[in-house]
GROMACS .gro file of C-alpha atoms in nm:
model
  426
    1ILE     CA    1   1.369   2.262   0.181
    2LYS     CA    2   1.306   2.350   0.587
    3TRP     CA    3   1.451   2.052   0.707
    4LEU     CA    4   1.585   1.699   0.663
    5LYS     CA    5   1.729   1.418   0.839
    6SER     CA    6   1.863   1.087   0.827
    7VAL     CA    7   1.883   0.826   1.122
    8GLY     CA    8   1.962   0.475   1.211
    9TYR     CA    9   2.067   0.267   0.900
   10SER     CA   10   2.066   0.138   0.590
   11ASP     CA   11   2.273  -0.112   0.619
   12ILE     CA   12   2.223  -0.345   0.945
   13GLU     CA   13   2.435  -0.652   0.875
   14ASN     CA   14   2.745  -0.434   0.724
   15LYS     CA   15   2.685  -0.133   1.046
   16VAL     CA   16   2.659   0.193   0.672
   17LEU     CA   17   2.484   0.448   0.867
   18ALA     CA   18   2.198   0.605   0.663
   19THR     CA   19   2.245   0.929   0.531
   20GLU     CA   20   2.088   1.165   0.270
   21GLU     CA   21   2.198   0.957  -0.036
   22SER     CA   22   2.044   0.657   0.033
   23LEU     CA   23   1.829   0.579  -0.180
   24TYR     CA   24   1.475   0.391  -0.110
   25ARG     CA   25   1.219   0.131  -0.247
   26ILE     CA   26   0.918   0.425  -0.241
   27ALA     CA   27   0.691   0.160  -0.314
   28SER     CA   28   0.319   0.313  -0.442
   29ILE     CA   29   0.494   0.655  -0.390
   30SER     CA   30   0.565   0.549  -0.780
   31LYS     CA   31   0.243   0.571  -0.906
   32PRO     CA   32   0.174   0.918  -0.882
   33ILE     CA   33   0.502   1.010  -1.078
   34THR     CA   34   0.272   0.730  -1.346
   35ALA     CA   35   0.035   0.967  -1.321
   36ILE     CA   36   0.222   1.265  -1.328
   37ALA     CA   37   0.369   1.132  -1.633
   38ILE     CA   38  -0.027   1.067  -1.852
   39MET     CA   39  -0.152   1.388  -1.766
   40GLN     CA   40   0.137   1.518  -1.929
   41LEU     CA   41   0.029   1.383  -2.297
   42TRP     CA   42  -0.327   1.412  -2.126
   43GLU     CA   43  -0.213   1.791  -2.121
   44LYS     CA   44  -0.047   1.790  -2.487
   45GLY     CA   45  -0.418   1.645  -2.606
   46LEU     CA   46  -0.190   1.312  -2.710
   47ILE     CA   47  -0.422   1.110  -2.475
   48ASN     CA   48  -0.836   1.126  -2.352
   49LEU     CA   49  -0.839   1.029  -1.995
   50ASP     CA   50  -1.253   0.858  -2.066
   51LEU     CA   51  -1.168   0.637  -2.403
   52ASP     CA   52  -1.161   0.261  -2.418
   53ILE     CA   53  -0.736   0.202  -2.359
   54ARG     CA   54  -0.724  -0.017  -2.656
   55ARG     CA   55  -0.788   0.300  -2.817
   56TYR     CA   56  -0.367   0.320  -2.726
   57LEU     CA   57  -0.289  -0.060  -2.676
   58PRO     CA   58  -0.471  -0.231  -2.940
   59TYR     CA   59  -0.283  -0.568  -2.830
   60PHE     CA   60  -0.450  -0.560  -2.531
   61PRO     CA   61  -0.754  -0.811  -2.493
   62GLU     CA   62  -1.056  -0.660  -2.478
   63LYS     CA   63  -1.242  -0.779  -2.201
   64LYS     CA   64  -1.662  -0.783  -2.126
   65TYR     CA   65  -1.639  -0.460  -2.036
   66LYS     CA   66  -1.396  -0.140  -2.158
   67PHE     CA   67  -1.204   0.061  -1.899
   68THR     CA   68  -1.040   0.399  -1.935
   69VAL     CA   69  -0.663   0.619  -1.918
   70ARG     CA   70  -0.871   0.726  -1.582
   71GLN     CA   71  -1.059   0.482  -1.473
   72LEU     CA   72  -0.703   0.261  -1.427
   73LEU     CA   73  -0.531   0.631  -1.219
   74ASN     CA   74  -0.793   0.655  -0.944
   75HIS     CA   75  -0.848   0.173  -0.973
   76THR     CA   76  -1.203   0.180  -1.084
   77SER     CA   77  -1.108  -0.015  -1.405
   78GLY     CA   78  -1.186  -0.368  -1.281
   79ILE     CA   79  -0.800  -0.495  -1.329
   80ARG     CA   80  -0.691  -0.737  -1.058
   81ASN     CA   81  -0.449  -0.654  -0.789
   82TYR     CA   82  -0.168  -0.958  -0.743
   83LYS     CA   83  -0.261  -1.313  -0.686
   84GLU     CA   84   0.012  -1.438  -0.424
   85GLY     CA   85   0.351  -1.440  -0.498
   86GLU     CA   86   0.396  -1.124  -0.738
   87PHE     CA   87   0.394  -0.933  -0.476
   88ASP     CA   88   0.707  -1.064  -0.386
   89SER     CA   89   0.778  -1.169  -0.730
   90LYS     CA   90   1.162  -1.360  -0.836
   91LYS     CA   91   1.136  -1.251  -1.188
   92TYR     CA   92   1.262  -1.038  -1.414
   93TYR     CA   93   1.059  -0.907  -1.671
   94PRO     CA   94   1.282  -0.730  -1.965
   95THR     CA   95   0.993  -0.496  -2.129
   96THR     CA   96   0.665  -0.294  -1.995
   97ARG     CA   97   0.500  -0.587  -2.280
   98GLU     CA   98   0.609  -0.905  -2.093
   99ALA     CA   99   0.455  -0.727  -1.730
  100LEU     CA  100   0.193  -0.688  -1.902
  101LYS     CA  101   0.166  -1.088  -1.990
  102VAL     CA  102   0.097  -1.226  -1.646
  103PHE     CA  103  -0.244  -1.010  -1.661
  104GLU     CA  104  -0.388  -0.918  -1.991
  105TYR     CA  105  -0.596  -1.237  -1.995
  106ASP     CA  106  -0.722  -1.190  -1.700
  107SER     CA  107  -1.119  -1.108  -1.684
  108LEU     CA  108  -1.199  -0.792  -1.502
  109MET     CA  109  -1.279  -0.818  -1.167
  110PHE     CA  110  -1.596  -0.613  -1.187
  111GLU     CA  111  -1.767  -0.339  -1.396
  112PRO     CA  112  -1.570  -0.080  -1.514
  113GLY     CA  113  -1.668   0.244  -1.277
  114THR     CA  114  -1.934   0.062  -0.998
  115LYS     CA  115  -1.672   0.001  -0.772
  116TYR     CA  116  -1.259   0.053  -0.619
  117LEU     CA  117  -0.985  -0.198  -0.588
  118TYR     CA  118  -0.641  -0.033  -0.542
  119THR     CA  119  -0.384  -0.227  -0.805
  120SER     CA  120  -0.055  -0.171  -0.962
  121LEU     CA  121  -0.061  -0.375  -1.214
  122GLY     CA  122  -0.324  -0.207  -1.320
  123TYR     CA  123  -0.033   0.144  -1.375
  124THR     CA  124   0.147  -0.172  -1.577
  125ILE     CA  125  -0.074  -0.062  -1.813
  126LEU     CA  126  -0.037   0.363  -1.834
  127ALA     CA  127   0.290   0.241  -1.887
  128ALA     CA  128   0.216   0.085  -2.174
  129ILE     CA  129   0.041   0.326  -2.328
  130ILE     CA  130   0.301   0.656  -2.219
  131GLU     CA  131   0.514   0.370  -2.404
  132GLU     CA  132   0.277   0.355  -2.776
  133VAL     CA  133   0.171   0.675  -2.726
  134THR     CA  134   0.538   0.871  -2.702
  135LYS     CA  135   0.750   0.630  -2.937
  136ILE     CA  136   1.003   0.567  -2.627
  137SER     CA  137   1.073   0.366  -2.311
  138PHE     CA  138   0.857   0.425  -2.010
  139LYS     CA  139   1.238   0.447  -1.864
  140ASP     CA  140   1.351   0.758  -2.055
  141TYR     CA  141   0.992   0.897  -2.073
  142ILE     CA  142   0.965   0.925  -1.690
  143ASN     CA  143   1.380   1.047  -1.708
  144GLU     CA  144   1.351   1.298  -1.903
  145ASN     CA  145   1.005   1.430  -1.869
  146ILE     CA  146   0.992   1.395  -1.455
  147PHE     CA  147   1.319   1.331  -1.296
  148ARG     CA  148   1.505   1.622  -1.517
  149THR     CA  149   1.191   1.854  -1.491
  150ALA     CA  150   1.202   1.847  -1.074
  151GLY     CA  151   1.597   1.816  -1.004
  152MET     CA  152   1.532   1.491  -0.888
  153LEU     CA  153   1.891   1.343  -0.967
  154SER     CA  154   1.936   1.025  -0.791
  155SER     CA  155   1.629   0.825  -0.825
  156ARG     CA  156   1.605   0.565  -1.078
  157ILE     CA  157   1.416   0.264  -1.128
  158ASP     CA  158   1.476   0.006  -0.895
  159LYS     CA  159   1.666  -0.273  -1.097
  160HIS     CA  160   1.780  -0.556  -0.867
  161ARG     CA  161   2.081  -0.708  -1.077
  162GLU     CA  162   2.199  -0.371  -1.133
  163LEU     CA  163   2.508  -0.228  -0.898
  164VAL     CA  164   2.329   0.153  -0.732
  165PRO     CA  165   2.495   0.316  -0.543
  166PHE     CA  166   2.357   0.373  -0.183
  167ARG     CA  167   2.078   0.137  -0.241
  168ALA     CA  168   1.955   0.055   0.105
  169ARG     CA  169   1.824  -0.310   0.139
  170GLY     CA  170   1.492  -0.367   0.255
  171TYR     CA  171   1.403  -0.519   0.621
  172GLU     CA  172   1.065  -0.686   0.830
  173LYS     CA  173   0.992  -0.812   1.168
  174ASP     CA  174   0.941  -1.146   1.181
  175SER     CA  175   0.632  -1.376   1.430
  176GLU     CA  176   0.826  -1.281   1.739
  177TYR     CA  177   0.930  -0.958   1.680
  178ASN     CA  178   1.296  -1.023   1.569
  179LEU     CA  179   1.435  -0.777   1.294
  180VAL     CA  180   1.526  -0.996   0.918
  181ASN     CA  181   1.602  -0.949   0.553
  182ALA     CA  182   1.331  -0.872   0.351
  183PRO     CA  183   1.242  -1.183   0.117
  184LEU     CA  184   1.408  -1.113  -0.216
  185ALA     CA  185   1.178  -0.901  -0.521
  186ASP     CA  186   1.213  -0.820  -0.890
  187LEU     CA  187   0.991  -0.508  -0.885
  188SER     CA  188   1.034  -0.521  -1.282
  189ILE     CA  189   0.634  -0.688  -1.286
  190LYS     CA  190   0.536  -0.350  -1.141
  191VAL     CA  191   0.778  -0.029  -1.225
  192ALA     CA  192   0.508   0.221  -1.279
  193GLY     CA  193   0.285   0.111  -0.955
  194GLY     CA  194   0.570   0.055  -0.762
  195GLY     CA  195   0.944   0.048  -0.900
  196PHE     CA  196   1.120   0.321  -0.795
  197LEU     CA  197   1.396   0.447  -0.611
  198SER     CA  198   1.450   0.806  -0.409
  199ASN     CA  199   1.532   0.986  -0.144
  200SER     CA  200   1.363   1.238   0.100
  201LYS     CA  201   1.531   1.508  -0.100
  202ASP     CA  202   1.444   1.363  -0.476
  203LEU     CA  203   1.021   1.397  -0.321
  204LEU     CA  204   1.051   1.726  -0.188
  205HIS     CA  205   1.212   1.865  -0.454
  206PHE     CA  206   0.869   1.655  -0.698
  207ALA     CA  207   0.618   1.774  -0.446
  208LYS     CA  208   0.781   2.133  -0.516
  209ALA     CA  209   0.763   2.051  -0.849
  210LEU     CA  210   0.366   1.978  -0.842
  211LEU     CA  211   0.283   2.318  -0.597
  212GLU     CA  212   0.477   2.572  -0.889
  213ASN     CA  213   0.321   2.361  -1.151
  214LYS     CA  214   0.574   2.281  -1.313
  215LEU     CA  215   0.539   1.852  -1.387
  216VAL     CA  216   0.197   2.026  -1.479
  217ASP     CA  217  -0.057   2.289  -1.434
  218GLY     CA  218  -0.225   2.387  -1.163
  219ALA     CA  219  -0.644   2.340  -1.339
  220THR     CA  220  -0.457   2.022  -1.421
  221LEU     CA  221  -0.350   1.910  -1.057
  222LYS     CA  222  -0.686   2.031  -0.901
  223ILE     CA  223  -0.819   1.728  -1.121
  224MET     CA  224  -0.598   1.516  -1.022
  225THR     CA  225  -0.718   1.579  -0.652
  226GLY     CA  226  -1.050   1.566  -0.713
  227LYS     CA  227  -1.252   1.275  -0.549
  228THR     CA  228  -1.339   1.010  -0.787
  229ARG     CA  229  -1.753   0.940  -0.853
  230LEU     CA  230  -1.849   0.550  -0.877
  231LYS     CA  231  -2.163   0.470  -1.144
  232ASN     CA  232  -2.387   0.504  -0.822
  233GLY     CA  233  -2.299   0.859  -0.696
  234SER     CA  234  -2.074   0.765  -0.437
  235PHE     CA  235  -1.753   0.908  -0.348
  236ILE     CA  236  -1.449   0.763  -0.337
  237ASN     CA  237  -1.166   1.006  -0.146
  238TYR     CA  238  -0.879   0.904  -0.457
  239GLY     CA  239  -0.799   1.103  -0.772
  240LEU     CA  240  -0.574   1.044  -1.007
  241GLY     CA  241  -0.269   0.868  -0.819
  242PHE     CA  242  -0.339   1.033  -0.525
  243SER     CA  243  -0.471   0.931  -0.186
  244LEU     CA  244  -0.719   1.274  -0.084
  245ASP     CA  245  -0.808   1.378   0.335
  246PHE     CA  246  -1.103   1.646   0.327
  247GLU     CA  247  -1.179   1.782   0.634
  248ASN     CA  248  -1.466   1.943   0.599
  249ASP     CA  249  -1.500   1.952   0.175
  250THR     CA  250  -1.261   2.137   0.177
  251LEU     CA  251  -0.913   1.951   0.017
  252LYS     CA  252  -0.623   1.948   0.342
  253TYR     CA  253  -0.406   1.720   0.172
  254PHE     CA  254  -0.355   1.450  -0.131
  255SER     CA  255  -0.076   1.202  -0.091
  256HIS     CA  256   0.102   0.885  -0.147
  257ALA     CA  257   0.171   0.563   0.073
  258GLY     CA  258   0.442   0.296  -0.002
  259ALA     CA  259   0.402   0.012   0.148
  260GLY     CA  260   0.681  -0.281  -0.008
  261THR     CA  261   0.903  -0.555   0.034
  262GLY     CA  262   1.058  -0.433   0.336
  263PHE     CA  263   1.037  -0.054   0.312
  264SER     CA  264   0.789   0.181   0.413
  265SER     CA  265   0.682   0.582   0.307
  266LEU     CA  266   0.442   0.846   0.274
  267LEU     CA  267   0.480   1.191   0.065
  268ILE     CA  268   0.207   1.423   0.216
  269ILE     CA  269   0.161   1.733   0.050
  270SER     CA  270  -0.088   2.050   0.184
  271PRO     CA  271  -0.192   2.195  -0.136
  272SER     CA  272  -0.286   2.535   0.094
  273ALA     CA  273  -0.001   2.576   0.303
  274ARG     CA  274   0.178   2.471  -0.016
  275ASN     CA  275   0.449   2.249   0.167
  276ALA     CA  276   0.503   1.892   0.172
  277ALA     CA  277   0.712   1.610   0.383
  278VAL     CA  278   0.842   1.286   0.330
  279HIS     CA  279   0.920   0.997   0.547
  280LEU     CA  280   1.096   0.684   0.357
  281ILE     CA  281   1.185   0.362   0.603
  282ASN     CA  282   1.382   0.094   0.452
  283ILE     CA  283   1.149  -0.183   0.727
  284ARG     CA  284   0.807  -0.294   0.696
  285ASP     CA  285   0.685  -0.372   1.019
  286ILE     CA  286   0.331  -0.280   1.180
  287ASN     CA  287   0.210   0.042   1.364
  288LEU     CA  288   0.499   0.255   1.167
  289GLN     CA  289   0.226   0.525   1.155
  290ASN     CA  290   0.290   0.827   0.919
  291PRO     CA  291   0.582   1.018   1.077
  292ALA     CA  292   0.542   1.230   0.757
  293LYS     CA  293   0.149   1.369   0.818
  294ASP     CA  294   0.339   1.445   1.242
  295ILE     CA  295   0.598   1.650   1.099
  296LEU     CA  296   0.411   1.831   0.831
  297GLU     CA  297   0.177   1.913   1.080
  298TYR     CA  298   0.450   2.011   1.379
  299TYR     CA  299   0.553   2.195   1.141
  300LEU     CA  300   0.229   2.401   0.996
  301THR     CA  301   0.050   2.376   1.402
  302GLY     CA  302   0.344   2.349   1.708
  303VAL     CA  303   0.181   2.027   1.841
  304SER     CA  304   0.365   1.713   1.880
  305PRO     CA  305   0.270   1.438   1.714
  306PHE     CA  306   0.158   1.139   1.994
  307VAL     CA  307   0.311   0.801   1.893
  308LEU     CA  308   0.127   0.499   2.020
  309LYS     CA  309   0.332   0.206   2.162
  310THR     CA  310   0.200  -0.133   1.927
  311ILE     CA  311  -0.031  -0.380   2.135
  312SER     CA  312   0.122  -0.643   1.945
  313ARG     CA  313   0.512  -0.641   2.027
  314ASP     CA  314   0.394  -0.594   2.390
  315LEU     CA  315   0.118  -0.914   2.473
  316MET     CA  316   0.443  -1.094   2.203
  317LEU     CA  317   0.727  -0.986   2.438
  318SER     CA  318   0.472  -1.062   2.746
  319PHE     CA  319   0.371  -1.433   2.597
  320LYS     CA  320   0.730  -1.493   2.548
  321SER     CA  321   0.844  -1.484   2.939
  322GLY     CA  322   0.500  -1.540   3.050
  323GLY     CA  323   0.291  -1.766   2.811
  324ILE     CA  324  -0.048  -1.710   2.718
  325ASP     CA  325  -0.188  -1.601   3.056
  326SER     CA  326   0.061  -1.334   3.084
  327SER     CA  327  -0.080  -1.193   2.797
  328ILE     CA  328  -0.452  -1.279   2.852
  329SER     CA  329  -0.338  -1.083   3.166
  330LEU     CA  330  -0.138  -0.739   3.028
  331LEU     CA  331  -0.427  -0.729   2.741
  332ASN     CA  332  -0.731  -0.696   2.992
  333SER     CA  333  -0.481  -0.454   3.173
  334ILE     CA  334  -0.478  -0.224   2.872
  335HIS     CA  335  -0.820  -0.232   2.811
  336SER     CA  336  -0.940  -0.125   3.140
  337PHE     CA  337  -0.601   0.174   3.163
  338GLN     CA  338  -0.406   0.208   2.924
  339LYS     CA  339  -0.568   0.204   2.557
  340GLU     CA  340  -0.520   0.534   2.545
  341LEU     CA  341  -0.160   0.479   2.553
  342TYR     CA  342  -0.188   0.156   2.245
  343ASN     CA  343  -0.320   0.131   1.892
  344PHE     CA  344  -0.608  -0.062   2.053
  345GLY     CA  345  -0.771  -0.161   1.801
  346GLU     CA  346  -0.942  -0.517   1.691
  347GLU     CA  347  -0.651  -0.584   1.341
  348GLU     CA  348  -0.363  -0.428   1.568
  349THR     CA  349  -0.474  -0.692   1.859
  350ILE     CA  350  -0.565  -0.985   1.618
  351THR     CA  351  -0.224  -0.936   1.466
  352PHE     CA  352  -0.063  -1.140   1.738
  353SER     CA  353  -0.357  -1.431   1.744
  354ASN     CA  354  -0.245  -1.433   1.359
  355ASN     CA  355   0.185  -1.432   1.498
  356LEU     CA  356   0.077  -1.740   1.724
  357ILE     CA  357  -0.018  -1.909   1.476
  358GLU     CA  358   0.267  -1.888   1.315
  359LEU     CA  359   0.431  -2.086   1.579
  360ASN     CA  360   0.206  -2.374   1.530
  361LYS     CA  361   0.068  -2.215   1.900
  362ILE     CA  362  -0.263  -2.278   1.766
  363PRO     CA  363  -0.475  -2.370   2.088
  364ASP     CA  364  -0.364  -2.040   2.251
  365ALA     CA  365  -0.440  -1.806   2.003
  366ILE     CA  366  -0.780  -1.974   2.015
  367LEU     CA  367  -0.745  -1.886   2.421
  368PHE     CA  368  -0.640  -1.553   2.298
  369LEU     CA  369  -0.916  -1.496   2.072
  370LYS     CA  370  -1.239  -1.575   2.274
  371GLU     CA  371  -1.095  -1.302   2.572
  372LEU     CA  372  -1.042  -1.011   2.264
  373LEU     CA  373  -1.425  -1.178   2.189
  374LYS     CA  374  -1.521  -1.018   2.485
  375ILE     CA  375  -1.404  -0.694   2.483
  376PHE     CA  376  -1.556  -0.657   2.072
  377PRO     CA  377  -1.868  -0.907   2.147
  378LYS     CA  378  -2.034  -0.761   1.773
  379SER     CA  379  -1.625  -0.769   1.544
  380TYR     CA  380  -1.691  -0.977   1.233
  381LYS     CA  381  -1.317  -0.977   1.203
  382ILE     CA  382  -1.248  -1.176   1.596
  383MET     CA  383  -1.491  -1.412   1.455
  384ILE     CA  384  -1.312  -1.491   1.071
  385ALA     CA  385  -0.982  -1.478   1.357
  386LEU     CA  386  -1.133  -1.766   1.576
  387GLY     CA  387  -1.295  -1.976   1.213
  388ASP     CA  388  -0.943  -1.946   1.095
  389ALA     CA  389  -0.787  -2.055   1.399
  390TYR     CA  390  -0.990  -2.365   1.448
  391LEU     CA  391  -1.061  -2.470   1.116
  392LYS     CA  392  -0.611  -2.471   1.154
  393ASP     CA  393  -0.633  -2.702   1.419
  394LYS     CA  394  -0.935  -2.887   1.247
  395ASN     CA  395  -1.206  -2.871   1.421
  396GLU     CA  396  -1.450  -2.747   1.130
  397GLY     CA  397  -1.791  -2.747   1.332
  398LEU     CA  398  -1.693  -2.448   1.558
  399ALA     CA  399  -1.475  -2.303   1.284
  400LEU     CA  400  -1.843  -2.335   1.100
  401ARG     CA  401  -2.034  -2.134   1.377
  402TYR     CA  402  -1.776  -1.842   1.392
  403TYR     CA  403  -1.718  -1.772   1.001
  404ARG     CA  404  -2.182  -1.859   1.068
  405ASN     CA  405  -2.156  -1.538   1.327
  406ALA     CA  406  -1.904  -1.343   1.151
  407ALA     CA  407  -2.164  -1.355   0.817
  408GLN     CA  408  -2.523  -1.216   1.032
  409ILE     CA  409  -2.293  -0.917   1.132
  410ASN     CA  410  -2.143  -0.894   0.758
  411ASN     CA  411  -2.271  -1.104   0.485
  412SER     CA  412  -2.016  -0.937   0.151
  413ASP     CA  413  -1.706  -1.106   0.253
  414LYS     CA  414  -1.709  -1.372  -0.049
  415ARG     CA  415  -1.427  -1.664   0.136
  416ILE     CA  416  -1.674  -1.669   0.402
  417ALA     CA  417  -1.979  -1.773   0.228
  418ASP     CA  418  -1.745  -1.967   0.015
  419LEU     CA  419  -1.639  -2.182   0.361
  420ILE     CA  420  -1.988  -2.162   0.485
  421LYS     CA  421  -2.127  -2.324   0.172
  422LYS     CA  422  -1.808  -2.654   0.163
  423LEU     CA  423  -1.827  -2.674   0.575
  424SER     CA  424  -2.220  -2.684   0.576
  425LYS     CA  425  -2.205  -3.011   0.320
  426LYS     CA  426  -1.969  -3.198   0.572
   0.00000   0.00000   0.00000
């Protein structure tokens, strides 16, 4: 380990400083850990990546289409992602089998292999497969074959009800950018896809063990970090448990980010430089950017990162002091003179209007979005945001107009198509 540093607080209310021992929810960095476990069993000939998963889970309900272990790993199986309330579910599921019951009878979202749909619930099926093949619990398999092998002495499954030494508390920002406690969430619905606790030191040990072929051999890791090919011949930059970053068709990084309830994270690995970096932050907020990637690139190139300002935050500060006219004036000033200093784009600026709507300032949000549309006149996202704002303002006629305008630019959004159909009948 070349450099390790902790700053800030693991518990703000009690003024507990963050340390190297602080344990963070690593969220979806859990997926590469589960994927490595699956590939270990593949290396031993205990799992075939391309067989119907019901070969290993005969109790899992049959679907219209068969899907495979490989398709679960690369998110092309058609298994759905969260429904409302499931991301921060409060319910405790004592076993993997119980967690599966949440979605096991739901239909697939599409024919497997034809599309990419990121889903943590699909990784719950992988945990069940590991248990069926090994005849031991997912927790015990990971502890023995991943954590112990890699020297990850502090990592563990996050069990909300247990007392866990050094566990950090999670935070987020409200619509006015005040710091608040993150909502309660029990992660037992998605242990394999987002339910582990760890720290930076342990995750660097995980990366080191990967690069030194202690967890899987080099040929296996190469398979895991290859692009996924869909049935139509197109490729996605996601392998078997890893996001992929290519430069001139050469793999530059493989990584995984995490966005949990009150936590944000990234583990990034350079296969050519044989180096890795990680950041773990106990807050979910916009524009946290990628500190781990910045640190790794600074280490490799010596070039200091440029940290962008958060435009929606500054617009809200301007709104609180001078109202919507002040925010619109600041928007135009930034666009004309300072946009290279900010994360200036459609989505980040729409965030400000969403915050206004949360504060029940819908007319102000509409005024802002109309001004924003002058800057991005062909943005279907802004048109949709305007349609949504008018709908909340009970102006269905103008909502329908902007939904139709958006559909003329991009007609692939099913929600908008359904809204147009519904509003047109009135």
